[in-house]
XYZ file of C-alpha atoms in Angstrom:
489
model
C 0.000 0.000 0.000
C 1.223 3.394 -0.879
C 2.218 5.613 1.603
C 0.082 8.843 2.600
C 2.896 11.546 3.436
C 0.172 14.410 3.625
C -1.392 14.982 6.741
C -3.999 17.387 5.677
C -7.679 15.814 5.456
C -9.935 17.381 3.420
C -13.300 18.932 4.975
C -14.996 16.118 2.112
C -13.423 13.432 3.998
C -13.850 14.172 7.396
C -17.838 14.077 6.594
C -17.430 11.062 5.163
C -15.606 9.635 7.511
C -18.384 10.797 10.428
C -21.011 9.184 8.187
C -19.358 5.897 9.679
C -20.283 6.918 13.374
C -23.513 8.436 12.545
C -24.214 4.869 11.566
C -23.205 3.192 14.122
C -24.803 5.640 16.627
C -28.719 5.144 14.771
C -27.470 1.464 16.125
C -25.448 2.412 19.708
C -28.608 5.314 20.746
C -30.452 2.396 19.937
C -29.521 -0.144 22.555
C -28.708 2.269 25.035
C -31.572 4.697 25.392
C -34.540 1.721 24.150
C -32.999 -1.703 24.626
C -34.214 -2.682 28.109
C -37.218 -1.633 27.757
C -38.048 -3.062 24.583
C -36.938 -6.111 26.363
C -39.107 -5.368 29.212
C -42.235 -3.946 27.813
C -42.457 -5.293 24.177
C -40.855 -9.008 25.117
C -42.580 -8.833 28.859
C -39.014 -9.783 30.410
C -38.267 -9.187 33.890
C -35.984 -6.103 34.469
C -33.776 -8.338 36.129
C -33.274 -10.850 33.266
C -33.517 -8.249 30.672
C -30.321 -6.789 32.096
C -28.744 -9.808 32.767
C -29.326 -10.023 28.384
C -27.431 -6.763 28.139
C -24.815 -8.161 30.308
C -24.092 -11.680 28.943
C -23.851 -9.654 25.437
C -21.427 -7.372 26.582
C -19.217 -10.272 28.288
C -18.544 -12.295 25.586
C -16.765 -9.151 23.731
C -13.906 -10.057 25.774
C -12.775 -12.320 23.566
C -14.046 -10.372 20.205
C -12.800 -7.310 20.802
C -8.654 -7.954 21.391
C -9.471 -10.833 18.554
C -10.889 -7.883 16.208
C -7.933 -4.954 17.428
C -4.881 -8.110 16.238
C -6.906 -8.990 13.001
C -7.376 -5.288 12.066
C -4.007 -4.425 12.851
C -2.857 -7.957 10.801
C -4.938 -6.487 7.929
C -3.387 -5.592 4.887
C -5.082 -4.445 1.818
C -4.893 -2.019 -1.533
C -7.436 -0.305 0.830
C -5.353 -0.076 3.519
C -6.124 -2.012 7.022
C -8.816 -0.711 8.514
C -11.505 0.782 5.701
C -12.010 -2.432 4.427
C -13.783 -3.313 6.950
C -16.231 -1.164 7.002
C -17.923 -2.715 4.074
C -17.161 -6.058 4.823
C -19.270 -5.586 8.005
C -21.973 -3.255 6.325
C -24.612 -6.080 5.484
C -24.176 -8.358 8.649
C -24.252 -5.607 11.007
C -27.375 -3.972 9.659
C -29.112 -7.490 8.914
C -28.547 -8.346 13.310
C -29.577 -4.837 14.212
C -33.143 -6.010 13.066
C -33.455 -8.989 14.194
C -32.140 -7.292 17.599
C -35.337 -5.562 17.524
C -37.538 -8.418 16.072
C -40.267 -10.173 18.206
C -40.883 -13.318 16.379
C -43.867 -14.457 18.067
C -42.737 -16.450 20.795
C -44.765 -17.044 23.887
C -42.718 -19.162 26.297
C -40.429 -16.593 28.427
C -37.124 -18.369 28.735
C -36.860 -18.600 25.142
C -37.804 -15.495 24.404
C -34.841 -14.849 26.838
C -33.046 -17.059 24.526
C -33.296 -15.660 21.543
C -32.712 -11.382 22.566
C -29.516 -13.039 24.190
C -28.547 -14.502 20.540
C -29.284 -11.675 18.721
C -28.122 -9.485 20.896
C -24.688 -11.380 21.161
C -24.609 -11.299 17.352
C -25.454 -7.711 17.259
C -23.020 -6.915 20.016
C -20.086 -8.944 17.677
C -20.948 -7.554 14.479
C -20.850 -3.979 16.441
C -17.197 -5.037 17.206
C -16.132 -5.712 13.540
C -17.373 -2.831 12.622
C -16.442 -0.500 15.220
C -12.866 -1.214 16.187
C -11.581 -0.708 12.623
C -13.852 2.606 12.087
C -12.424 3.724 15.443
C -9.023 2.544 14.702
C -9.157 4.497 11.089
C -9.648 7.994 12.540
C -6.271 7.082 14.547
C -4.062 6.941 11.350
C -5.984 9.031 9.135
C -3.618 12.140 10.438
C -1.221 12.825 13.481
C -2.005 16.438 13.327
C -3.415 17.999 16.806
C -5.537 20.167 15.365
C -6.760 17.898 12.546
C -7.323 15.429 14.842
C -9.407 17.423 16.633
C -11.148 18.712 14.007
C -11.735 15.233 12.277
C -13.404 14.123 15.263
C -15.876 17.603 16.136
C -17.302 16.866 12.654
C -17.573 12.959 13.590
C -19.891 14.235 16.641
C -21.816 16.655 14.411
C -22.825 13.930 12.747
C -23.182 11.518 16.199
C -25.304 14.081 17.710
C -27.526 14.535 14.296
C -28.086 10.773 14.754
C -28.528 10.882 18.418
C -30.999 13.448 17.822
C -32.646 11.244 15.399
C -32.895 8.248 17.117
C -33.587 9.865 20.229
C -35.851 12.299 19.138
C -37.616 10.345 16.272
C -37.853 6.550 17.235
C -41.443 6.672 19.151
C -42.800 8.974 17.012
C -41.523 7.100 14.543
C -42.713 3.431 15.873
C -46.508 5.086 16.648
C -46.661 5.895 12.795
C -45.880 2.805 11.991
C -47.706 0.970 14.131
C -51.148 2.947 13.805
C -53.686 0.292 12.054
C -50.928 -2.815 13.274
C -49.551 -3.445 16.498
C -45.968 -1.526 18.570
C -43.924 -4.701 16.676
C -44.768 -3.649 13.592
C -43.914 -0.228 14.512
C -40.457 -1.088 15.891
C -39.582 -3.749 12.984
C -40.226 -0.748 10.355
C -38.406 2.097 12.353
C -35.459 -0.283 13.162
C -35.611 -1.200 9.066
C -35.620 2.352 7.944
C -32.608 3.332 10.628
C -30.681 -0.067 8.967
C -31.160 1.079 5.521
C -29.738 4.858 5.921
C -26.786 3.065 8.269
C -25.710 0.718 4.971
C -25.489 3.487 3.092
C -23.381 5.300 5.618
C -21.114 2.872 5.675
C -20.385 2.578 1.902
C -19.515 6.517 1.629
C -16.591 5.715 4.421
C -15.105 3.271 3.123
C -15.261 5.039 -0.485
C -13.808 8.823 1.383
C -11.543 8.039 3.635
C -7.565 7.627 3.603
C -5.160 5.908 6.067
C -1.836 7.762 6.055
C 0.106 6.897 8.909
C 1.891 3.458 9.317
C 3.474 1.276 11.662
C 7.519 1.775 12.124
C 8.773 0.088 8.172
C 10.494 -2.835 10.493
C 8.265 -3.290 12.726
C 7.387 -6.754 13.159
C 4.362 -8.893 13.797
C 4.562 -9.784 17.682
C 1.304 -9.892 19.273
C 2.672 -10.283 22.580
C 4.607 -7.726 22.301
C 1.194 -5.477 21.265
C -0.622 -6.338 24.298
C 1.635 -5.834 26.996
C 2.992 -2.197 25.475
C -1.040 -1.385 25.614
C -1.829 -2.701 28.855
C 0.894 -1.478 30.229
C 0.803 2.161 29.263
C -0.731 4.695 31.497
C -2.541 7.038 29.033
C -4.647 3.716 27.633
C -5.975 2.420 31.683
C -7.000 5.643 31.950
C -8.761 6.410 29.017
C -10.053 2.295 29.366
C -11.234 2.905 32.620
C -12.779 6.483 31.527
C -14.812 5.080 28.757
C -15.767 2.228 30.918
C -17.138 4.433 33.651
C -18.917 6.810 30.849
C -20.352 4.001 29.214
C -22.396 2.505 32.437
C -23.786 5.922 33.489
C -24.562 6.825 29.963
C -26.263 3.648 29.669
C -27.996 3.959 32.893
C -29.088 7.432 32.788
C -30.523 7.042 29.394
C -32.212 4.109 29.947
C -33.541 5.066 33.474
C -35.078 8.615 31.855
C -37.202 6.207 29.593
C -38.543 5.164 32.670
C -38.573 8.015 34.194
C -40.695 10.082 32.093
C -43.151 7.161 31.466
C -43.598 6.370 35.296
C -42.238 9.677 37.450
C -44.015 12.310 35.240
C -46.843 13.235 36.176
C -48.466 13.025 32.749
C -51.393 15.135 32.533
C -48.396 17.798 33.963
C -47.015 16.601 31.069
C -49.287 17.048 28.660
C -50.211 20.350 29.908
C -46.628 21.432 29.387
C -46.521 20.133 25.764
C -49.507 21.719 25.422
C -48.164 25.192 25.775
C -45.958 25.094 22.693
C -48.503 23.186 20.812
C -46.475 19.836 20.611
C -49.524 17.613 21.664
C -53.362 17.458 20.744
C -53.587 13.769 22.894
C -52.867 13.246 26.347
C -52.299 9.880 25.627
C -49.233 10.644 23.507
C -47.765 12.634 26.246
C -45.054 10.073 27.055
C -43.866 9.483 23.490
C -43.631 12.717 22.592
C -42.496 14.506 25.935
C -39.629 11.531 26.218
C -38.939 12.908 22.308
C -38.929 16.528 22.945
C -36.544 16.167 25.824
C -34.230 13.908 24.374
C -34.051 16.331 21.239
C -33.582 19.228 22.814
C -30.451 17.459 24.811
C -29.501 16.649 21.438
C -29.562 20.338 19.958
C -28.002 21.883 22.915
C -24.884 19.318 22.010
C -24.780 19.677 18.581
C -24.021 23.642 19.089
C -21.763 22.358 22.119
C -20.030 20.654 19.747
C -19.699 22.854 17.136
C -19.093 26.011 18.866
C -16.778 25.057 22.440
C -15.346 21.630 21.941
C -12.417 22.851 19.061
C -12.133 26.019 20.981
C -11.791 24.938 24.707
C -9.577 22.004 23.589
C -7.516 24.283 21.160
C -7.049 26.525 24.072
C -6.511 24.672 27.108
C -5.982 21.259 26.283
C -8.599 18.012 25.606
C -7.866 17.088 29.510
C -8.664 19.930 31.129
C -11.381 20.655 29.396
C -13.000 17.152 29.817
C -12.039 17.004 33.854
C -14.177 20.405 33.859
C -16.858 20.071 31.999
C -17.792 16.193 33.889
C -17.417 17.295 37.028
C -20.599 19.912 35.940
C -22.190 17.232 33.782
C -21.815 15.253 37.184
C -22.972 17.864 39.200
C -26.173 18.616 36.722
C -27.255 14.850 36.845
C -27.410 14.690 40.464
C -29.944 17.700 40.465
C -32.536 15.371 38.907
C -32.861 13.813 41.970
C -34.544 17.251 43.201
C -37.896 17.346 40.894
C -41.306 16.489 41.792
C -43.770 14.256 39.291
C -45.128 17.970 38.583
C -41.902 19.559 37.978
C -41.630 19.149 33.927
C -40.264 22.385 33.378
C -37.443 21.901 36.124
C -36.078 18.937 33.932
C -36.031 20.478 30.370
C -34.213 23.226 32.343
C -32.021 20.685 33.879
C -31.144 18.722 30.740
C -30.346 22.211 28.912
C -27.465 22.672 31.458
C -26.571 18.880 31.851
C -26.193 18.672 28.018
C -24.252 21.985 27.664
C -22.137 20.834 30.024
C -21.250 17.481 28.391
C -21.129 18.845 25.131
C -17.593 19.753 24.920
C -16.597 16.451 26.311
C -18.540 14.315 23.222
C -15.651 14.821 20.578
C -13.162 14.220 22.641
C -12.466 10.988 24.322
C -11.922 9.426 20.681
C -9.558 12.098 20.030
C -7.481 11.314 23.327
C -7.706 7.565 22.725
C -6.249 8.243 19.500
C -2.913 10.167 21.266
C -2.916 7.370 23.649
C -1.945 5.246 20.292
C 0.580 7.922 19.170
C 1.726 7.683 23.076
C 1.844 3.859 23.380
C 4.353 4.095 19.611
C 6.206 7.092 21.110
C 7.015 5.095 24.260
C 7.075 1.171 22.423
C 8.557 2.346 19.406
C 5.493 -0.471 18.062
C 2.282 1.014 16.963
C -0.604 -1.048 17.496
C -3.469 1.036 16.672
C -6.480 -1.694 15.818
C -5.108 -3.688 19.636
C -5.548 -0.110 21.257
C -8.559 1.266 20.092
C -9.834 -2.542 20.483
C -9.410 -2.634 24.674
C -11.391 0.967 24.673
C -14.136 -0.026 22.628
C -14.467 -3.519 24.913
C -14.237 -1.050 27.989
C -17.412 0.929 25.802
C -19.536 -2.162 25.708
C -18.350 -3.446 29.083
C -20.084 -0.786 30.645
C -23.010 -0.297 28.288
C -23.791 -3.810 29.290
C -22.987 -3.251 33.151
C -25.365 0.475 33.013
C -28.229 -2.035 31.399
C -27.846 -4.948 33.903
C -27.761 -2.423 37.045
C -30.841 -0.496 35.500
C -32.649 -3.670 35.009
C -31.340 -5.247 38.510
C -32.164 -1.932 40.684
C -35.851 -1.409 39.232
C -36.207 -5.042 39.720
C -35.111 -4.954 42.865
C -37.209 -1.929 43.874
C -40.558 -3.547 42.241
C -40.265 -2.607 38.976
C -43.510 -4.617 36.998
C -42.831 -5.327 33.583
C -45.150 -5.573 30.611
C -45.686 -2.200 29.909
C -48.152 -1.669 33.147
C -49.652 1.707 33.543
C -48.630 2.604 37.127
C -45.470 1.469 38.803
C -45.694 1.528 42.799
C -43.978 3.991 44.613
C -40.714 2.032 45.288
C -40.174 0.986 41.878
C -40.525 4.878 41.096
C -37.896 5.514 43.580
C -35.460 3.127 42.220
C -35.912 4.732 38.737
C -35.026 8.032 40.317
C -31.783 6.690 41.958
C -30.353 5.516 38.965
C -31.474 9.022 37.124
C -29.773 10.905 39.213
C -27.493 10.235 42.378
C -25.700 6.680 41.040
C -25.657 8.295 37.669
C -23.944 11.528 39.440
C -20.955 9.099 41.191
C -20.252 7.200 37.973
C -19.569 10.532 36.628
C -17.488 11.905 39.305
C -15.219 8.212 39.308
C -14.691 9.140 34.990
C -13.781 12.619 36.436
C -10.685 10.717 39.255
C -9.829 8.666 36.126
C -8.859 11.693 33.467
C -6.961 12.597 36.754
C -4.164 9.734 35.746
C -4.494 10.713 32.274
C -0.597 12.169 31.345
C -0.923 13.422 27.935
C -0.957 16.988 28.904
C -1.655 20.006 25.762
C 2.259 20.722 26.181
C 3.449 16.828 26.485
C 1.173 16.153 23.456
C 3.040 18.423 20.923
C 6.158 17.276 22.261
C 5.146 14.067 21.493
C 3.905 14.492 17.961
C 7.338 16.785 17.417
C 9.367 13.417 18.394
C 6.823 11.346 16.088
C 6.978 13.052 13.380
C 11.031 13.374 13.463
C 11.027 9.639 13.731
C 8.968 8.960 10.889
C 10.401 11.203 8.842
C 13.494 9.580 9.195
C 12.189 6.171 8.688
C 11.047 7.244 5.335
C 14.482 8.328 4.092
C 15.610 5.281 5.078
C 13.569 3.052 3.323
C 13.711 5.481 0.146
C 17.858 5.076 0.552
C 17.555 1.754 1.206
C 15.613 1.016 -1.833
C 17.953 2.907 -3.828
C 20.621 1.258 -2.997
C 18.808 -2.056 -4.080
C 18.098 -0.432 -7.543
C 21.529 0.012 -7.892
């Protein structure tokens, strides 16, 4: 394959590249806003067993996710080693996302249990082949700072549109469809439509993109070598243990609030809220479109985030900073939802406006630092193993969206949560819902917040690092071009 010297990425291919991660988010929003309770209130699962699903899933990506990092980083193609796969994995990852979201009919519970924990276990491995390599291909596509950071701001433009989306869209979206049928009908044709525009997605990646850097010319294929310089370097168990402390809250905040609005709203406080900006004509579509509304407006509020203080802050003072500030307020925010009574809609579209500001900044980021934790792990190593790195963060990602499910599903359980899709949940099972909205959500946060604490790639350490990286490469490219004249001659 012919090596990229450029380091420049063109504002064409940085869309195309976030088209990837828009795709994969109309899948991730997916499973971590709407997963458990599809599983409890459209399968009839207990909350308990439902998150034990999202758990067993996530579990057995300990062995897919190093496999996927070593065969990505094995890969070599025309293409290059990690764009391939994103069409490989286009068909089989969209195909399982259905069937994820398929109830075929089945009556008896345990295998009904049986089959979400196959297809979700599919779904969950398919997310890895995909995901790994997409996440891996924004590592080498430049080793510019600001690129970098600009490569990945657009990526969460486009993560945010389809957060906003899926968020904002899927009950409306699943009513429509169902009208006349029944709610499967309406999920199967809402999941199908989000499949569709994700294949497509997909194929424009892997068309756009470039991979420009490449491992060290004689650097040879030792796989133990890989893991221990990852495991052992600093910079990655932080950003690991970040991304697996994100990635539980995340997952249990967004799946409590689904709760939450259905069962701790008041909803005829709801409706008359809605009603005020004309949103609603049917109290009965309070819920749906209240749980919509806030979720979208989160979603808006981060999209400007995004766009307008992310590049700046980090330009200015540094990703880390930055992040360890604007968690400890996204912590802070979260716990506040504790405060509000069933009454209190207004209090908690006020409350996500400054929760989601506050988080905003940190979106674009973490992939951006995972990506100098590669450069770091080569700069220390003198072995770059970018598909093995990115690999152990993106297990750490589904670790903990499977560990946020099973504690959602265990606590409401435990607090007497009754599944089904009942109308009224008893005043314990309300409580737990709250808890995990708000105070355990809160902690999880502030934990992320101690972890970016051991994080050493500092603003000024980083462009020494790229300086030395950049020298070395350099230099590794006049060698081989000497060396290969020599063997001309």
């Amino acid at each position: 394959m012919k090596e990229v010297t450029s380091q420049h990425v063109s504002l064409g291919e940085k869309v195309g590249y976030s088209l990837g991660d828009a795709a994969a988010n109309l899948v991730f929003q997916m499973m971590m806003i709407f997963q458990l309770k599809f599983y409890t209130d459209v399968f009839g699962l207990d909350g308990a067993v439902a998150g034990s699903i999202l758990m067993v899933a996530s579990l057995a990506a300990i062995v897919v996710d190093p496999t996927v990092g070593i065969l990505a980083d094995r890969t070599n193609t025309r293409w290059g080693k990690f764009r391939p796969w994103m069409i490989w994995t286009a068909v089989p990852f969209c195909l399982f996302y259905v069937l994820a979201f398929y109830n075929p009919g089945i009556q008896d519970k345990a295998t009904v249990a049986t089959y979400a924990t196959i297809s979700y276990i599919l779904l969950m491995t398919a997310y890895s082949f995909n995901n790994i390599p997409y996440t891996s291909l924004g590592g080498v596509m430049t080793s510019g700072i600001k690129e970098r950071t600009s490569i990945t701001t657009i990526r969460f433009i486009a993560v945010t549109i389809a957060q906003f989306v899926v968020q904002g869209m899927t009950l409306p979206l699943v009513d429509h469809f169902g009208k006349g049928s029944t709610p499967q009908h309406g999920w199967v044709c809402t999941i199908g439509l989000f499949a569709v525009v994700a294949f497509v997605f997909f194929i424009i990646t892997f068309l756009v993109t470039r991979e420009r850097i490449q491992p060290p010319p004689r650097q040879e294929i030792n796989i133990m070598e890989d893991i221990k310089g990852t495991v052992s370097n600093m910079s990655w168990n932080a950003m690991a243990l970040l991304t697996f402390v994100l990635f539980v809250t995340l997952s249990m905040w967004g799946s409590a609030m689904n709760f939450y609005f259905q069962y701790n709203v008041d909803q005829k406080a709801l409706y008359d809220f809605l009603k005020m900006f004309s949103m609603v004509s049917d109290p009965d579509e309070a819920y749906s479109v209240g749980f919509s509304a806030f979720n979208t407006m989160g979603a808006v509020v981060q999209f400007f985030g995004v766009i307008f203080l992310s590049r700046y802050l980090a330009n200015k003072y540094g990703k880390k900073k930055v992040f360890i500030v604007c968690l400890s307020l996204t912590a802070f925010f979260t716990a506040l939802f504790y405060i509000p009574s069933p009454t209190d809609v207004s209090l908690l579209f006020v409350l996500n406006f400054f929760r989601s500001l506050s988080y905003a900044p940190t979106i674009p980021l973490l992939w951006a630092m995972i990506a100098d934790v590669a450069d770091h792990i080569e700069y220390e190593n003198y072995r770059r193993a970018t598909g093995f790195c990115f690999s152990g963060v993106v297990l750490a990602l589904k670790l903990g969206l499977g560990m946020g499910g099973a504690i959602t599903g265990i606590i409401i359980s435990f607090f007497g949560y009754v599944a089904g899709g009942v109308s009224v949940q008893n005043e314990s099972a309300m409580e737990g819902i709250r808890l995990v909205s708000s105070l355990l959500s809160a902690v999880l946060f502030g934990i992320g917040v101690l972890a970016l604490c051991l994080y050493p790639i500092t603003k000024e350490f980083n462009e020494q690092m790229q300086a030395e990286l950049a020298s070395r490469r350099r230099y590794a490219e006049e060698e081989e071009e000497f060396n290969q004249e020599i063997n001309k001659n």
